[in-house]
PDB file of C-alpha atoms in Angstrom:
ATOM      1  CA  UNK A   1     -15.444-124.925 119.820  1.00 49.00           C
ATOM      2  CA  UNK A   2     -16.398-121.801 121.748  1.00 43.00           C
ATOM      3  CA  UNK A   3     -13.681-119.424 122.983  1.00 44.00           C
ATOM      4  CA  UNK A   4     -14.621-120.220 126.590  1.00 43.00           C
ATOM      5  CA  UNK A   5     -14.107-123.969 126.118  1.00 39.00           C
ATOM      6  CA  UNK A   6     -10.856-123.398 124.241  1.00 40.00           C
ATOM      7  CA  UNK A   7      -9.612-121.035 126.951  1.00 44.00           C
ATOM      8  CA  UNK A   8     -10.519-123.442 129.788  1.00 41.00           C
ATOM      9  CA  UNK A   9      -8.947-126.330 127.900  1.00 44.00           C
ATOM     10  CA  UNK A  10      -5.802-124.306 127.246  1.00 44.00           C
ATOM     11  CA  UNK A  11      -5.633-123.339 130.921  1.00 41.00           C
ATOM     12  CA  UNK A  12      -5.923-127.002 131.966  1.00 44.00           C
ATOM     13  CA  UNK A  13      -3.236-128.058 129.519  1.00 41.00           C
ATOM     14  CA  UNK A  14      -0.985-125.221 130.673  1.00 51.00           C
ATOM     15  CA  UNK A  15      -1.430-126.329 134.283  1.00 47.00           C
ATOM     16  CA  UNK A  16      -0.577-129.922 133.356  1.00 46.00           C
ATOM     17  CA  UNK A  17       2.399-128.737 131.317  1.00 48.00           C
ATOM     18  CA  UNK A  18       3.753-126.669 134.203  1.00 54.00           C
ATOM     19  CA  UNK A  19       3.309-129.583 136.622  1.00 48.00           C
ATOM     20  CA  UNK A  20       5.053-131.973 134.218  1.00 45.00           C
ATOM     21  CA  UNK A  21       7.852-129.465 133.602  1.00 50.00           C
ATOM     22  CA  UNK A  22       8.352-128.988 137.341  1.00 55.00           C
ATOM     23  CA  UNK A  23       8.452-132.757 137.894  1.00 49.00           C
ATOM     24  CA  UNK A  24      10.923-133.244 135.044  1.00 45.00           C
ATOM     25  CA  UNK A  25      13.131-130.436 136.376  1.00 53.00           C
ATOM     26  CA  UNK A  26      13.154-131.978 139.841  1.00 55.00           C
ATOM     27  CA  UNK A  27      14.032-135.423 138.515  1.00 53.00           C
ATOM     28  CA  UNK A  28      16.638-133.988 136.148  1.00 50.00           C
ATOM     29  CA  UNK A  29      18.209-131.909 138.906  1.00 56.00           C
ATOM     30  CA  UNK A  30      18.344-134.938 141.199  1.00 53.00           C
ATOM     31  CA  UNK A  31      19.806-137.130 138.453  1.00 49.00           C
ATOM     32  CA  UNK A  32      22.399-134.514 137.450  1.00 47.00           C
ATOM     33  CA  UNK A  33      23.481-134.181 141.057  1.00 54.00           C
ATOM     34  CA  UNK A  34      23.947-137.937 141.312  1.00 48.00           C
ATOM     35  CA  UNK A  35      25.864-137.983 138.018  1.00 45.00           C
ATOM     36  CA  UNK A  36      28.075-135.113 139.151  1.00 49.00           C
ATOM     37  CA  UNK A  37      28.821-137.085 142.282  1.00 56.00           C
ATOM     38  CA  UNK A  38      29.841-139.994 140.082  1.00 56.00           C
ATOM     39  CA  UNK A  39      27.127-142.445 141.125  1.00 66.00           C
ATOM     40  CA  UNK A  40      23.612-143.521 140.217  1.00 75.00           C
ATOM     41  CA  UNK A  41      20.689-142.737 142.524  1.00 74.00           C
ATOM     42  CA  UNK A  42      19.560-145.841 144.378  1.00 78.00           C
ATOM     43  CA  UNK A  43      16.470-146.724 146.391  1.00 75.00           C
ATOM     44  CA  UNK A  44      18.500-146.158 149.542  1.00 80.00           C
ATOM     45  CA  UNK A  45      19.356-142.661 148.295  1.00 77.00           C
ATOM     46  CA  UNK A  46      15.664-141.961 147.807  1.00 73.00           C
ATOM     47  CA  UNK A  47      14.906-143.155 151.360  1.00 75.00           C
ATOM     48  CA  UNK A  48      17.724-141.319 153.108  1.00 79.00           C
ATOM     49  CA  UNK A  49      18.277-138.335 150.799  1.00 79.00           C
ATOM     50  CA  UNK A  50      16.339-135.084 150.402  1.00 80.00           C
ATOM     51  CA  UNK A  51      13.263-136.987 149.153  1.00 76.00           C
ATOM     52  CA  UNK A  52      12.844-138.345 152.670  1.00 79.00           C
ATOM     53  CA  UNK A  53      11.283-134.960 153.491  1.00 83.00           C
ATOM     54  CA  UNK A  54       9.284-134.530 150.281  1.00 80.00           C
ATOM     55  CA  UNK A  55       5.469-134.555 150.498  1.00 80.00           C
ATOM     56  CA  UNK A  56       3.523-136.161 147.672  1.00 77.00           C
ATOM     57  CA  UNK A  57       1.037-133.633 146.297  1.00 78.00           C
ATOM     58  CA  UNK A  58      -0.489-135.773 143.534  1.00 78.00           C
ATOM     59  CA  UNK A  59      -2.061-139.064 144.654  1.00 75.00           C
ATOM     60  CA  UNK A  60      -2.088-140.613 141.201  1.00 77.00           C
ATOM     61  CA  UNK A  61      -0.094-143.372 139.545  1.00 80.00           C
ATOM     62  CA  UNK A  62       2.217-145.282 141.862  1.00 81.00           C
ATOM     63  CA  UNK A  63       1.280-143.056 144.809  1.00 81.00           C
ATOM     64  CA  UNK A  64      -2.303-144.345 144.752  1.00 84.00           C
ATOM     65  CA  UNK A  65      -1.311-148.027 145.043  1.00 85.00           C
ATOM     66  CA  UNK A  66      -1.371-148.147 148.898  1.00 88.00           C
ATOM     67  CA  UNK A  67      -4.990-146.960 148.819  1.00 91.00           C
ATOM     68  CA  UNK A  68      -6.131-150.265 147.293  1.00 93.00           C
ATOM     69  CA  UNK A  69      -5.231-152.683 150.137  1.00 94.00           C
ATOM     70  CA  UNK A  70      -6.225-150.015 152.678  1.00 95.00           C
ATOM     71  CA  UNK A  71      -9.702-149.715 151.169  1.00 96.00           C
ATOM     72  CA  UNK A  72     -10.256-153.440 150.626  1.00 96.00           C
ATOM     73  CA  UNK A  73      -9.039-154.623 154.027  1.00 97.00           C
ATOM     74  CA  UNK A  74     -10.863-151.853 155.879  1.00 97.00           C
ATOM     75  CA  UNK A  75     -14.077-152.767 154.076  1.00 97.00           C
ATOM     76  CA  UNK A  76     -13.687-156.458 154.912  1.00 96.00           C
ATOM     77  CA  UNK A  77     -13.074-155.627 158.560  1.00 95.00           C
ATOM     78  CA  UNK A  78     -16.279-153.585 158.582  1.00 95.00           C
ATOM     79  CA  UNK A  79     -18.205-156.557 157.182  1.00 95.00           C
ATOM     80  CA  UNK A  80     -16.931-158.565 160.139  1.00 92.00           C
ATOM     81  CA  UNK A  81     -17.959-155.785 162.547  1.00 88.00           C
ATOM     82  CA  UNK A  82     -21.468-155.741 161.085  1.00 89.00           C
ATOM     83  CA  UNK A  83     -22.070-159.450 161.613  1.00 87.00           C
ATOM     84  CA  UNK A  84     -23.634-159.465 165.065  1.00 79.00           C
ATOM     85  CA  UNK A  85     -24.526-162.998 166.120  1.00 76.00           C
ATOM     86  CA  UNK A  86     -24.168-164.811 162.821  1.00 80.00           C
ATOM     87  CA  UNK A  87     -23.449-164.587 159.121  1.00 85.00           C
ATOM     88  CA  UNK A  88     -24.940-161.335 157.942  1.00 86.00           C
ATOM     89  CA  UNK A  89     -26.244-158.246 159.714  1.00 91.00           C
ATOM     90  CA  UNK A  90     -29.012-157.768 162.298  1.00 88.00           C
ATOM     91  CA  UNK A  91     -29.428-161.302 163.623  1.00 88.00           C
ATOM     92  CA  UNK A  92     -32.458-160.603 165.804  1.00 90.00           C
ATOM     93  CA  UNK A  93     -32.899-162.907 168.787  1.00 87.00           C
ATOM     94  CA  UNK A  94     -29.271-163.978 169.048  1.00 90.00           C
ATOM     95  CA  UNK A  95     -27.385-163.284 172.309  1.00 91.00           C
ATOM     96  CA  UNK A  96     -24.787-161.203 170.438  1.00 90.00           C
ATOM     97  CA  UNK A  97     -27.329-158.921 168.797  1.00 91.00           C
ATOM     98  CA  UNK A  98     -29.393-158.593 171.963  1.00 92.00           C
ATOM     99  CA  UNK A  99     -26.248-157.855 173.952  1.00 93.00           C
ATOM    100  CA  UNK A 100     -25.469-154.973 171.605  1.00 92.00           C
ATOM    101  CA  UNK A 101     -28.999-153.682 172.150  1.00 94.00           C
ATOM    102  CA  UNK A 102     -28.954-154.027 175.947  1.00 95.00           C
ATOM    103  CA  UNK A 103     -25.397-152.958 176.772  1.00 94.00           C
ATOM    104  CA  UNK A 104     -24.609-150.359 174.133  1.00 94.00           C
ATOM    105  CA  UNK A 105     -27.647-148.880 172.406  1.00 95.00           C
ATOM    106  CA  UNK A 106     -30.046-148.664 175.364  1.00 95.00           C
ATOM    107  CA  UNK A 107     -27.693-147.082 177.938  1.00 94.00           C
ATOM    108  CA  UNK A 108     -25.669-144.833 175.606  1.00 95.00           C
ATOM    109  CA  UNK A 109     -27.974-144.067 172.661  1.00 95.00           C
ATOM    110  CA  UNK A 110     -31.322-143.969 174.386  1.00 92.00           C
ATOM    111  CA  UNK A 111     -31.810-140.380 173.172  1.00 94.00           C
ATOM    112  CA  UNK A 112     -32.363-141.617 169.604  1.00 93.00           C
ATOM    113  CA  UNK A 113     -36.003-141.811 168.455  1.00 94.00           C
ATOM    114  CA  UNK A 114     -37.391-145.248 167.732  1.00 92.00           C
ATOM    115  CA  UNK A 115     -36.600-148.636 169.221  1.00 94.00           C
ATOM    116  CA  UNK A 116     -33.070-149.686 170.222  1.00 94.00           C
ATOM    117  CA  UNK A 117     -33.455-152.784 168.050  1.00 94.00           C
ATOM    118  CA  UNK A 118     -34.017-150.583 165.005  1.00 95.00           C
ATOM    119  CA  UNK A 119     -30.824-148.588 165.583  1.00 95.00           C
ATOM    120  CA  UNK A 120     -28.872-151.759 166.283  1.00 94.00           C
ATOM    121  CA  UNK A 121     -30.023-153.109 162.924  1.00 94.00           C
ATOM    122  CA  UNK A 122     -29.119-149.816 161.210  1.00 95.00           C
ATOM    123  CA  UNK A 123     -25.658-150.066 162.754  1.00 94.00           C
ATOM    124  CA  UNK A 124     -25.213-153.622 161.495  1.00 94.00           C
ATOM    125  CA  UNK A 125     -26.418-152.888 157.972  1.00 95.00           C
ATOM    126  CA  UNK A 126     -24.314-149.733 157.728  1.00 95.00           C
ATOM    127  CA  UNK A 127     -21.172-151.697 158.580  1.00 95.00           C
ATOM    128  CA  UNK A 128     -22.012-154.913 156.702  1.00 96.00           C
ATOM    129  CA  UNK A 129     -23.395-153.450 153.476  1.00 96.00           C
ATOM    130  CA  UNK A 130     -21.306-150.290 153.669  1.00 96.00           C
ATOM    131  CA  UNK A 131     -18.182-152.373 154.269  1.00 96.00           C
ATOM    132  CA  UNK A 132     -18.904-154.479 151.189  1.00 96.00           C
ATOM    133  CA  UNK A 133     -19.454-151.441 148.990  1.00 97.00           C
ATOM    134  CA  UNK A 134     -16.347-149.807 150.423  1.00 97.00           C
ATOM    135  CA  UNK A 135     -14.204-152.892 149.730  1.00 97.00           C
ATOM    136  CA  UNK A 136     -15.139-153.102 146.043  1.00 97.00           C
ATOM    137  CA  UNK A 137     -15.092-149.325 145.659  1.00 96.00           C
ATOM    138  CA  UNK A 138     -18.706-148.880 144.576  1.00 97.00           C
ATOM    139  CA  UNK A 139     -20.584-145.794 145.815  1.00 96.00           C
ATOM    140  CA  UNK A 140     -17.503-145.292 147.930  1.00 96.00           C
ATOM    141  CA  UNK A 141     -18.283-141.802 149.166  1.00 97.00           C
ATOM    142  CA  UNK A 142     -21.804-142.609 150.487  1.00 96.00           C
ATOM    143  CA  UNK A 143     -20.469-145.842 152.000  1.00 97.00           C
ATOM    144  CA  UNK A 144     -17.548-144.011 153.609  1.00 97.00           C
ATOM    145  CA  UNK A 145     -19.911-141.391 155.039  1.00 97.00           C
ATOM    146  CA  UNK A 146     -22.206-144.001 156.615  1.00 96.00           C
ATOM    147  CA  UNK A 147     -19.205-145.840 158.068  1.00 97.00           C
ATOM    148  CA  UNK A 148     -17.748-142.562 159.326  1.00 97.00           C
ATOM    149  CA  UNK A 149     -20.971-141.848 161.225  1.00 97.00           C
ATOM    150  CA  UNK A 150     -20.943-145.381 162.649  1.00 96.00           C
ATOM    151  CA  UNK A 151     -17.352-145.045 163.824  1.00 96.00           C
ATOM    152  CA  UNK A 152     -17.985-141.641 165.398  1.00 97.00           C
ATOM    153  CA  UNK A 153     -20.837-143.290 167.291  1.00 95.00           C
ATOM    154  CA  UNK A 154     -18.385-145.949 168.458  1.00 95.00           C
ATOM    155  CA  UNK A 155     -15.933-143.263 169.575  1.00 96.00           C
ATOM    156  CA  UNK A 156     -18.725-141.561 171.529  1.00 96.00           C
ATOM    157  CA  UNK A 157     -19.682-144.861 173.184  1.00 95.00           C
ATOM    158  CA  UNK A 158     -16.141-145.699 174.281  1.00 93.00           C
ATOM    159  CA  UNK A 159     -15.434-142.212 175.565  1.00 93.00           C
ATOM    160  CA  UNK A 160     -18.726-142.256 177.484  1.00 93.00           C
ATOM    161  CA  UNK A 161     -18.052-145.713 178.913  1.00 91.00           C
ATOM    162  CA  UNK A 162     -14.380-145.519 179.896  1.00 88.00           C
ATOM    163  CA  UNK A 163     -13.257-141.970 179.138  1.00 89.00           C
ATOM    164  CA  UNK A 164     -10.038-141.036 177.367  1.00 88.00           C
ATOM    165  CA  UNK A 165      -8.022-143.660 179.316  1.00 86.00           C
ATOM    166  CA  UNK A 166      -5.256-141.217 180.122  1.00 83.00           C
ATOM    167  CA  UNK A 167      -4.696-140.228 176.495  1.00 87.00           C
ATOM    168  CA  UNK A 168      -2.102-139.366 175.272  1.00 85.00           C
ATOM    169  CA  UNK A 169       0.484-140.423 177.881  1.00 84.00           C
ATOM    170  CA  UNK A 170      -1.431-142.641 180.282  1.00 83.00           C
ATOM    171  CA  UNK A 171      -1.140-146.422 180.304  1.00 81.00           C
ATOM    172  CA  UNK A 172      -4.191-148.695 180.301  1.00 82.00           C
ATOM    173  CA  UNK A 173      -3.709-151.558 182.731  1.00 76.00           C
ATOM    174  CA  UNK A 174      -5.589-154.174 180.674  1.00 78.00           C
ATOM    175  CA  UNK A 175      -4.079-152.994 177.353  1.00 80.00           C
ATOM    176  CA  UNK A 176      -7.544-152.311 175.965  1.00 83.00           C
ATOM    177  CA  UNK A 177      -7.314-148.947 174.228  1.00 85.00           C
ATOM    178  CA  UNK A 178     -10.987-148.717 173.392  1.00 89.00           C
ATOM    179  CA  UNK A 179     -11.691-145.461 171.558  1.00 91.00           C
ATOM    180  CA  UNK A 180      -8.520-145.372 169.458  1.00 92.00           C
ATOM    181  CA  UNK A 181      -9.462-148.114 166.985  1.00 93.00           C
ATOM    182  CA  UNK A 182     -12.788-146.580 165.864  1.00 95.00           C
ATOM    183  CA  UNK A 183     -11.128-143.168 165.745  1.00 96.00           C
ATOM    184  CA  UNK A 184      -8.519-144.471 163.300  1.00 96.00           C
ATOM    185  CA  UNK A 185     -11.266-146.114 161.240  1.00 97.00           C
ATOM    186  CA  UNK A 186     -13.130-142.803 161.197  1.00 97.00           C
ATOM    187  CA  UNK A 187     -10.078-140.979 159.840  1.00 97.00           C
ATOM    188  CA  UNK A 188      -9.705-143.580 157.074  1.00 97.00           C
ATOM    189  CA  UNK A 189     -13.348-143.159 156.065  1.00 97.00           C
ATOM    190  CA  UNK A 190     -13.002-139.384 156.193  1.00 97.00           C
ATOM    191  CA  UNK A 191     -10.079-139.557 153.759  1.00 95.00           C
ATOM    192  CA  UNK A 192     -11.984-141.750 151.283  1.00 95.00           C
ATOM    193  CA  UNK A 193     -15.085-139.581 151.632  1.00 96.00           C
ATOM    194  CA  UNK A 194     -13.025-136.591 150.484  1.00 93.00           C
ATOM    195  CA  UNK A 195     -10.868-138.330 147.859  1.00 91.00           C
ATOM    196  CA  UNK A 196     -12.996-141.156 146.461  1.00 91.00           C
ATOM    197  CA  UNK A 197     -12.261-144.838 145.916  1.00 92.00           C
ATOM    198  CA  UNK A 198      -8.931-144.701 144.119  1.00 90.00           C
ATOM    199  CA  UNK A 199      -7.723-147.270 141.559  1.00 89.00           C
ATOM    200  CA  UNK A 200      -9.019-150.831 141.096  1.00 90.00           C
ATOM    201  CA  UNK A 201     -12.531-149.841 142.064  1.00 94.00           C
ATOM    202  CA  UNK A 202     -15.963-149.966 140.473  1.00 96.00           C
ATOM    203  CA  UNK A 203     -16.277-146.200 140.904  1.00 95.00           C
ATOM    204  CA  UNK A 204     -13.128-145.555 138.861  1.00 92.00           C
ATOM    205  CA  UNK A 205     -14.458-147.744 136.028  1.00 93.00           C
ATOM    206  CA  UNK A 206     -17.818-145.965 136.015  1.00 95.00           C
ATOM    207  CA  UNK A 207     -16.197-142.539 136.131  1.00 93.00           C
ATOM    208  CA  UNK A 208     -13.848-143.338 133.250  1.00 90.00           C
ATOM    209  CA  UNK A 209     -16.911-144.169 131.111  1.00 92.00           C
ATOM    210  CA  UNK A 210     -19.104-141.208 132.014  1.00 90.00           C
ATOM    211  CA  UNK A 211     -16.573-138.435 132.618  1.00 84.00           C
ATOM    212  CA  UNK A 212     -16.473-135.567 130.135  1.00 76.00           C
ATOM    213  CA  UNK A 213     -13.115-134.201 131.298  1.00 63.00           C
ATOM    214  CA  UNK A 214     -11.055-135.753 128.496  1.00 55.00           C
ATOM    215  CA  UNK A 215     -13.493-134.559 125.845  1.00 51.00           C
ATOM    216  CA  UNK A 216     -13.470-131.044 127.287  1.00 52.00           C
ATOM    217  CA  UNK A 217      -9.672-130.942 127.187  1.00 51.00           C
ATOM    218  CA  UNK A 218      -9.585-132.169 123.565  1.00 48.00           C
ATOM    219  CA  UNK A 219     -12.057-129.488 122.532  1.00 46.00           C
TER     220      UNK A 219
END
């Protein structure tokens, strides 16, 4: 192998070695402290002890597990959002689809070029198809980006229609906090757009078969 490849590989291994050494030192220090105190560290100790304030810096292994139900359930909820007026997206002619056109797209997104029906269909397909791809973790970043744009459009609509509703301290009389739900969705999609699908996803399987990282490190 060339000196450049060997040097880069050595640097990567050194970085991994330092991270592993740091992790081992932290665990050893924590364990020794518990032993010196005459007791074994318990789950309760981990919850209430110094680790209560520790931030996870590596979202791999056990730390990535919560991403799986978050991704799957969020994707399924988007499929439901994209089904306007029936099973599947863009059910032209149904009262639900036409209501979306008349009461949301026309008054609040009339500045978009093209017909309101077209943009209503784009919205439905982005959420229905994008939600399905997001749930199984296939093409997760493009799906997350399309869903992020859709949710930001929803945030714009709600803020235009009812304003900020006294955020952050005001109370909404009918308990309908309109813009907050799509804003939270948008933040979820932003996170997956940056970080990728996570474990138990089609993307992770594809990447494990086409990635050259392991080969580069071995060389």
